[in-house]
PDB file of C-alpha atoms in Angstrom:
ATOM      1  CA  MET A   1       9.497  24.243  42.952  1.00 78.00           C
ATOM      2  CA  LEU A   2       9.385  26.845  40.196  1.00 88.00           C
ATOM      3  CA  VAL A   3       6.089  28.066  38.778  1.00 92.00           C
ATOM      4  CA  LYS A   4       7.082  27.160  35.201  1.00 92.00           C
ATOM      5  CA  ASN A   5       7.285  23.471  36.140  1.00 90.00           C
ATOM      6  CA  ILE A   6       3.632  23.170  37.154  1.00 90.00           C
ATOM      7  CA  MET A   7       1.796  25.960  35.341  1.00 93.00           C
ATOM      8  CA  LEU A   8      -0.671  25.401  32.514  1.00 93.00           C
ATOM      9  CA  ALA A   9       0.927  26.872  29.377  1.00 95.00           C
ATOM     10  CA  LYS A  10      -1.135  29.302  27.322  1.00 95.00           C
ATOM     11  CA  GLU A  11      -1.095  26.906  24.355  1.00 95.00           C
ATOM     12  CA  LYS A  12      -3.202  24.482  26.399  1.00 94.00           C
ATOM     13  CA  LEU A  13      -5.673  27.091  27.629  1.00 96.00           C
ATOM     14  CA  ILE A  14      -8.979  28.368  26.376  1.00 96.00           C
ATOM     15  CA  THR A  15      -8.969  32.146  26.687  1.00 97.00           C
ATOM     16  CA  VAL A  16     -11.283  34.977  25.635  1.00 97.00           C
ATOM     17  CA  SER A  17     -10.664  38.405  24.185  1.00 97.00           C
ATOM     18  CA  PRO A  18     -11.711  41.453  26.206  1.00 97.00           C
ATOM     19  CA  LYS A  19     -13.712  42.586  23.158  1.00 95.00           C
ATOM     20  CA  ILE A  20     -16.141  39.653  22.866  1.00 96.00           C
ATOM     21  CA  THR A  21     -19.621  39.921  24.353  1.00 93.00           C
ATOM     22  CA  ILE A  22     -20.676  38.570  27.717  1.00 91.00           C
ATOM     23  CA  GLY A  23     -23.002  36.165  25.907  1.00 91.00           C
ATOM     24  CA  GLN A  24     -20.133  34.730  23.878  1.00 94.00           C
ATOM     25  CA  ALA A  25     -17.981  34.336  26.984  1.00 94.00           C
ATOM     26  CA  LEU A  26     -20.778  32.530  28.841  1.00 93.00           C
ATOM     27  CA  GLU A  27     -21.276  30.209  25.884  1.00 94.00           C
ATOM     28  CA  ILE A  28     -17.573  29.303  25.839  1.00 95.00           C
ATOM     29  CA  MET A  29     -17.596  28.654  29.602  1.00 94.00           C
ATOM     30  CA  SER A  30     -20.727  26.509  29.371  1.00 93.00           C
ATOM     31  CA  GLU A  31     -19.414  24.464  26.443  1.00 95.00           C
ATOM     32  CA  ASN A  32     -16.178  23.698  28.297  1.00 94.00           C
ATOM     33  CA  LYS A  33     -17.687  23.458  31.793  1.00 92.00           C
ATOM     34  CA  PHE A  34     -15.481  26.244  33.152  1.00 93.00           C
ATOM     35  CA  LEU A  35     -16.383  28.678  35.902  1.00 92.00           C
ATOM     36  CA  SER A  36     -13.820  31.255  34.767  1.00 94.00           C
ATOM     37  CA  LEU A  37     -11.459  32.053  31.903  1.00 96.00           C
ATOM     38  CA  PRO A  38      -8.326  34.165  31.411  1.00 97.00           C
ATOM     39  CA  VAL A  39      -8.905  37.300  29.364  1.00 98.00           C
ATOM     40  CA  VAL A  40      -6.056  37.503  26.853  1.00 97.00           C
ATOM     41  CA  GLU A  41      -5.341  39.145  23.524  1.00 96.00           C
ATOM     42  CA  GLY A  42      -2.150  38.135  21.763  1.00 94.00           C
ATOM     43  CA  ASP A  43       0.538  37.994  24.435  1.00 95.00           C
ATOM     44  CA  LYS A  44      -1.169  40.468  26.772  1.00 97.00           C
ATOM     45  CA  PHE A  45      -3.063  39.373  29.877  1.00 98.00           C
ATOM     46  CA  TYR A  46      -6.000  41.578  30.910  1.00 97.00           C
ATOM     47  CA  GLY A  47      -7.745  39.737  33.731  1.00 97.00           C
ATOM     48  CA  ALA A  48     -10.340  37.036  34.332  1.00 97.00           C
ATOM     49  CA  ILE A  49     -14.006  36.609  33.531  1.00 96.00           C
ATOM     50  CA  SER A  50     -16.114  34.315  35.679  1.00 94.00           C
ATOM     51  CA  LYS A  51     -19.742  33.237  35.867  1.00 92.00           C
ATOM     52  CA  ASP A  52     -20.223  34.615  39.346  1.00 90.00           C
ATOM     53  CA  ARG A  53     -18.765  37.967  38.264  1.00 88.00           C
ATOM     54  CA  ILE A  54     -21.150  38.059  35.305  1.00 88.00           C
ATOM     55  CA  TYR A  55     -24.199  37.207  37.419  1.00 86.00           C
ATOM     56  CA  GLU A  56     -23.264  39.777  40.059  1.00 83.00           C
ATOM     57  CA  PHE A  57     -22.839  42.491  37.436  1.00 81.00           C
ATOM     58  CA  TYR A  58     -26.128  41.595  35.768  1.00 77.00           C
ATOM     59  CA  TYR A  59     -28.199  41.815  38.950  1.00 74.00           C
ATOM     60  CA  GLU A  60     -26.602  45.126  39.883  1.00 67.00           C
ATOM     61  CA  LYS A  61     -26.543  46.888  36.511  1.00 66.00           C
ATOM     62  CA  CYS A  62     -29.050  45.485  34.064  1.00 62.00           C
ATOM     63  CA  GLU A  63     -32.728  44.653  33.818  1.00 60.00           C
ATOM     64  CA  ASP A  64     -32.796  43.270  30.287  1.00 65.00           C
ATOM     65  CA  LYS A  65     -31.017  39.915  30.025  1.00 67.00           C
ATOM     66  CA  GLN A  66     -30.663  39.871  26.260  1.00 70.00           C
ATOM     67  CA  CYS A  67     -29.377  43.436  26.231  1.00 68.00           C
ATOM     68  CA  PHE A  68     -26.800  42.507  28.842  1.00 68.00           C
ATOM     69  CA  LEU A  69     -25.554  39.447  26.963  1.00 74.00           C
ATOM     70  CA  SER A  70     -25.204  41.187  23.617  1.00 80.00           C
ATOM     71  CA  ASP A  71     -24.345  44.798  24.430  1.00 80.00           C
ATOM     72  CA  PHE A  72     -21.694  44.427  27.136  1.00 85.00           C
ATOM     73  CA  ASN A  73     -18.180  43.217  26.407  1.00 92.00           C
ATOM     74  CA  VAL A  74     -15.973  41.105  28.651  1.00 95.00           C
ATOM     75  CA  GLU A  75     -13.693  44.067  29.416  1.00 94.00           C
ATOM     76  CA  VAL A  76     -16.554  45.829  31.206  1.00 91.00           C
ATOM     77  CA  VAL A  77     -17.170  42.976  33.633  1.00 91.00           C
ATOM     78  CA  MET A  78     -13.828  41.187  33.946  1.00 94.00           C
ATOM     79  CA  ARG A  79     -11.801  41.166  37.127  1.00 94.00           C
ATOM     80  CA  LYS A  80      -8.618  43.163  36.609  1.00 94.00           C
ATOM     81  CA  ASP A  81      -6.845  42.601  39.943  1.00 94.00           C
ATOM     82  CA  ILE A  82      -5.640  39.071  39.174  1.00 95.00           C
ATOM     83  CA  PRO A  83      -2.107  38.800  40.581  1.00 95.00           C
ATOM     84  CA  THR A  84       0.747  37.898  38.273  1.00 95.00           C
ATOM     85  CA  ILE A  85       3.899  35.921  38.902  1.00 95.00           C
ATOM     86  CA  SER A  86       7.080  35.169  37.003  1.00 96.00           C
ATOM     87  CA  PRO A  87       7.597  31.633  35.647  1.00 95.00           C
ATOM     88  CA  VAL A  88      10.913  31.441  37.524  1.00 94.00           C
ATOM     89  CA  GLU A  89       9.486  32.340  40.942  1.00 92.00           C
ATOM     90  CA  GLU A  90       8.802  29.784  43.654  1.00 88.00           C
ATOM     91  CA  MET A  91       5.395  28.132  43.790  1.00 85.00           C
ATOM     92  CA  GLU A  92       4.866  29.346  47.371  1.00 86.00           C
ATOM     93  CA  LYS A  93       4.225  32.922  46.208  1.00 88.00           C
ATOM     94  CA  ALA A  94       1.423  31.773  43.920  1.00 88.00           C
ATOM     95  CA  VAL A  95      -0.075  29.672  46.725  1.00 87.00           C
ATOM     96  CA  TYR A  96      -0.195  32.796  48.904  1.00 88.00           C
ATOM     97  CA  PHE A  97      -2.155  34.704  46.235  1.00 90.00           C
ATOM     98  CA  LEU A  98      -4.565  31.804  45.685  1.00 89.00           C
ATOM     99  CA  GLU A  99      -5.212  31.588  49.407  1.00 85.00           C
ATOM    100  CA  ILE A 100      -5.904  35.237  50.235  1.00 88.00           C
ATOM    101  CA  MET A 101      -7.524  36.639  47.074  1.00 88.00           C
ATOM    102  CA  ASN A 102     -10.387  34.227  46.340  1.00 84.00           C
ATOM    103  CA  ILE A 103      -9.270  33.644  42.743  1.00 90.00           C
ATOM    104  CA  SER A 104      -9.268  30.637  40.432  1.00 90.00           C
ATOM    105  CA  PHE A 105      -5.765  31.143  39.116  1.00 94.00           C
ATOM    106  CA  VAL A 106      -2.643  33.293  39.138  1.00 95.00           C
ATOM    107  CA  ALA A 107      -1.424  34.623  35.786  1.00 97.00           C
ATOM    108  CA  VAL A 108       2.141  33.770  34.755  1.00 97.00           C
ATOM    109  CA  ILE A 109       3.901  36.687  33.032  1.00 97.00           C
ATOM    110  CA  ASN A 110       7.501  36.590  31.799  1.00 97.00           C
ATOM    111  CA  ASP A 111      10.104  39.349  32.134  1.00 95.00           C
ATOM    112  CA  LYS A 112       9.009  40.857  28.813  1.00 96.00           C
ATOM    113  CA  GLY A 113       5.450  41.243  30.024  1.00 96.00           C
ATOM    114  CA  TYR A 114       4.117  38.382  27.891  1.00 97.00           C
ATOM    115  CA  PHE A 115       1.425  36.019  29.130  1.00 98.00           C
ATOM    116  CA  GLU A 116       2.750  32.457  29.449  1.00 97.00           C
ATOM    117  CA  GLY A 117      -0.012  30.619  31.289  1.00 97.00           C
ATOM    118  CA  ILE A 118      -1.742  30.212  34.635  1.00 96.00           C
ATOM    119  CA  LEU A 119      -1.222  28.423  37.926  1.00 95.00           C
ATOM    120  CA  THR A 120      -4.394  26.911  39.417  1.00 92.00           C
ATOM    121  CA  HIS A 121      -5.500  25.444  42.728  1.00 89.00           C
ATOM    122  CA  HIS A 122      -5.656  22.017  41.095  1.00 87.00           C
ATOM    123  CA  ALA A 123      -2.023  22.178  39.950  1.00 87.00           C
ATOM    124  CA  VAL A 124      -0.894  23.150  43.455  1.00 83.00           C
ATOM    125  CA  PHE A 125      -2.914  20.401  45.159  1.00 81.00           C
ATOM    126  CA  GLU A 126      -1.584  17.852  42.687  1.00 80.00           C
ATOM    127  CA  GLN A 127       1.994  18.824  43.546  1.00 76.00           C
ATOM    128  CA  PHE A 128       1.347  18.579  47.274  1.00 72.00           C
ATOM    129  CA  THR A 129      -0.152  15.125  46.731  1.00 72.00           C
ATOM    130  CA  LEU A 130       3.009  14.076  44.901  1.00 68.00           C
ATOM    131  CA  LEU A 131       5.183  15.719  47.537  1.00 65.00           C
ATOM    132  CA  PHE A 132       3.574  13.725  50.335  1.00 64.00           C
ATOM    133  CA  GLY A 133       3.585  10.521  48.266  1.00 62.00           C
ATOM    134  CA  LEU A 134      -0.094   9.940  49.005  1.00 65.00           C
ATOM    135  CA  ASN A 135      -1.133   6.263  48.870  1.00 69.00           C
ATOM    136  CA  LYS A 136       2.420   5.158  48.083  1.00 76.00           C
ATOM    137  CA  GLY A 137       4.520   2.916  50.301  1.00 85.00           C
ATOM    138  CA  GLN A 138       4.273   3.022  54.101  1.00 90.00           C
ATOM    139  CA  ARG A 139       3.842   6.160  56.153  1.00 90.00           C
ATOM    140  CA  LEU A 140       5.890   7.064  59.201  1.00 92.00           C
ATOM    141  CA  ALA A 141       5.045  10.287  61.045  1.00 91.00           C
ATOM    142  CA  VAL A 142       7.034  11.434  64.062  1.00 93.00           C
ATOM    143  CA  MET A 143       7.237  14.430  66.366  1.00 89.00           C
ATOM    144  CA  ALA A 144      10.752  15.697  67.041  1.00 86.00           C
ATOM    145  CA  TYR A 145      12.335  18.544  68.939  1.00 83.00           C
ATOM    146  CA  ASP A 146      13.430  21.274  66.550  1.00 78.00           C
ATOM    147  CA  VAL A 147      17.153  20.986  67.239  1.00 80.00           C
ATOM    148  CA  PRO A 148      20.092  20.435  64.877  1.00 84.00           C
ATOM    149  CA  GLY A 149      20.716  16.851  63.764  1.00 88.00           C
ATOM    150  CA  GLN A 150      17.194  15.425  64.083  1.00 88.00           C
ATOM    151  CA  ILE A 151      16.594  15.000  60.374  1.00 89.00           C
ATOM    152  CA  SER A 152      20.041  13.469  59.938  1.00 91.00           C
ATOM    153  CA  LYS A 153      19.387  10.963  62.748  1.00 91.00           C
ATOM    154  CA  LEU A 154      16.091   9.903  61.236  1.00 93.00           C
ATOM    155  CA  SER A 155      17.373   9.601  57.678  1.00 92.00           C
ATOM    156  CA  ASN A 156      20.332   7.526  58.902  1.00 93.00           C
ATOM    157  CA  VAL A 157      17.985   4.990  60.508  1.00 93.00           C
ATOM    158  CA  LEU A 158      16.049   4.705  57.267  1.00 93.00           C
ATOM    159  CA  SER A 159      19.105   4.236  55.072  1.00 91.00           C
ATOM    160  CA  GLU A 160      20.742   1.771  57.480  1.00 93.00           C
ATOM    161  CA  ASN A 161      17.633  -0.397  57.285  1.00 93.00           C
ATOM    162  CA  ASN A 162      17.318  -0.293  53.488  1.00 91.00           C
ATOM    163  CA  ALA A 163      14.251   1.928  53.323  1.00 93.00           C
ATOM    164  CA  ASP A 164      13.500   3.318  49.859  1.00 92.00           C
ATOM    165  CA  ILE A 165      12.339   6.867  50.659  1.00 89.00           C
ATOM    166  CA  ILE A 166       9.497   8.160  48.471  1.00 86.00           C
ATOM    167  CA  SER A 167       8.996  11.484  50.245  1.00 84.00           C
ATOM    168  CA  PHE A 168      10.404  13.250  53.295  1.00 86.00           C
ATOM    169  CA  VAL A 169       8.443  16.275  54.529  1.00 83.00           C
ATOM    170  CA  VAL A 170       9.053  18.470  57.560  1.00 84.00           C
ATOM    171  CA  VAL A 171       6.015  20.349  58.885  1.00 77.00           C
ATOM    172  CA  ASP A 172       5.946  23.179  61.409  1.00 72.00           C
ATOM    173  CA  PRO A 173       2.831  22.661  63.603  1.00 63.00           C
ATOM    174  CA  LYS A 174       3.070  26.349  64.680  1.00 61.00           C
ATOM    175  CA  SER A 175       0.935  25.676  67.746  1.00 58.00           C
ATOM    176  CA  VAL A 176       3.796  23.866  69.485  1.00 56.00           C
ATOM    177  CA  ILE A 177       7.069  25.553  70.411  1.00 64.00           C
ATOM    178  CA  ASP A 178      10.361  23.896  69.398  1.00 76.00           C
ATOM    179  CA  VAL A 179       8.666  20.830  67.919  1.00 83.00           C
ATOM    180  CA  MET A 180       8.385  19.723  64.310  1.00 85.00           C
ATOM    181  CA  GLU A 181       6.453  16.966  62.573  1.00 89.00           C
ATOM    182  CA  ILE A 182       8.299  14.792  60.078  1.00 90.00           C
ATOM    183  CA  VAL A 183       6.306  12.684  57.628  1.00 89.00           C
ATOM    184  CA  VAL A 184       8.124  10.008  55.634  1.00 91.00           C
ATOM    185  CA  ARG A 185       6.767   7.653  53.012  1.00 90.00           C
ATOM    186  CA  MET A 186       8.934   4.685  52.152  1.00 91.00           C
ATOM    187  CA  ARG A 187       9.074   1.247  50.665  1.00 91.00           C
ATOM    188  CA  THR A 188      10.557  -1.249  53.094  1.00 92.00           C
ATOM    189  CA  ASP A 189      10.309  -4.804  54.405  1.00 91.00           C
ATOM    190  CA  ASN A 190      11.606  -3.633  57.790  1.00 92.00           C
ATOM    191  CA  PHE A 191       8.922  -1.178  58.812  1.00 94.00           C
ATOM    192  CA  GLU A 192       8.361  -2.475  62.339  1.00 93.00           C
ATOM    193  CA  LEU A 193      12.106  -2.630  62.998  1.00 95.00           C
ATOM    194  CA  ILE A 194      12.482   0.947  61.755  1.00 95.00           C
ATOM    195  CA  GLU A 195       9.666   2.077  64.057  1.00 95.00           C
ATOM    196  CA  GLU A 196      11.412   0.537  67.069  1.00 94.00           C
ATOM    197  CA  LYS A 197      14.771   2.102  66.216  1.00 94.00           C
ATOM    198  CA  VAL A 198      13.134   5.475  65.660  1.00 93.00           C
ATOM    199  CA  LYS A 199      11.507   5.257  69.103  1.00 93.00           C
ATOM    200  CA  ASP A 200      14.857   4.321  70.644  1.00 92.00           C
ATOM    201  CA  LEU A 201      16.305   7.552  69.283  1.00 91.00           C
ATOM    202  CA  GLY A 202      13.697   9.576  71.169  1.00 89.00           C
ATOM    203  CA  PHE A 203      11.256  10.328  68.374  1.00 92.00           C
ATOM    204  CA  LYS A 204       7.524  10.138  69.161  1.00 91.00           C
ATOM    205  CA  ILE A 205       5.573   8.232  66.519  1.00 92.00           C
ATOM    206  CA  ILE A 206       2.171   9.822  65.775  1.00 88.00           C
TER     207      ILE A 206
END
């Protein structure tokens, strides 16, 4: 899935300028119940400002709270190493950044260098929920040897028995050699019959 299909567009975001004070940024975050915000001016993305970053900076650099809130601008404290990704790249690249960099979002930048939006943990989790068809239909999970034709065999059983497939996901357990897990969600009146036919084909239901 492409990033542009699940990102939050800049028009729907609350952002802050790098030139506003830390106090103003904190007020905006508190009013909107955000822990972090993109730092943007016009079409240019600068980084991210977060409450934990602000608190860390304050305890390290400043003794006077009021001085800190009014005299320091966002650009002094913001995190500048936020990774960026193109709107036409695959979602998996953004997931990798979110996982290893301890960040709230990945910035989406087009080929002209313009800020288009962000991709968040929530957007990714929502897509995985849809992908797995959570709480929809009936769930069939099987273990299968990772050899050619297994997916075709399984899908044929489902179609031959009038199963309406909601999602079909293949997972690599990594800990097991030459074995894959297949998770299917479907709508069917023949679930027990399908289970028996799947077992007859050598699949292990889990």
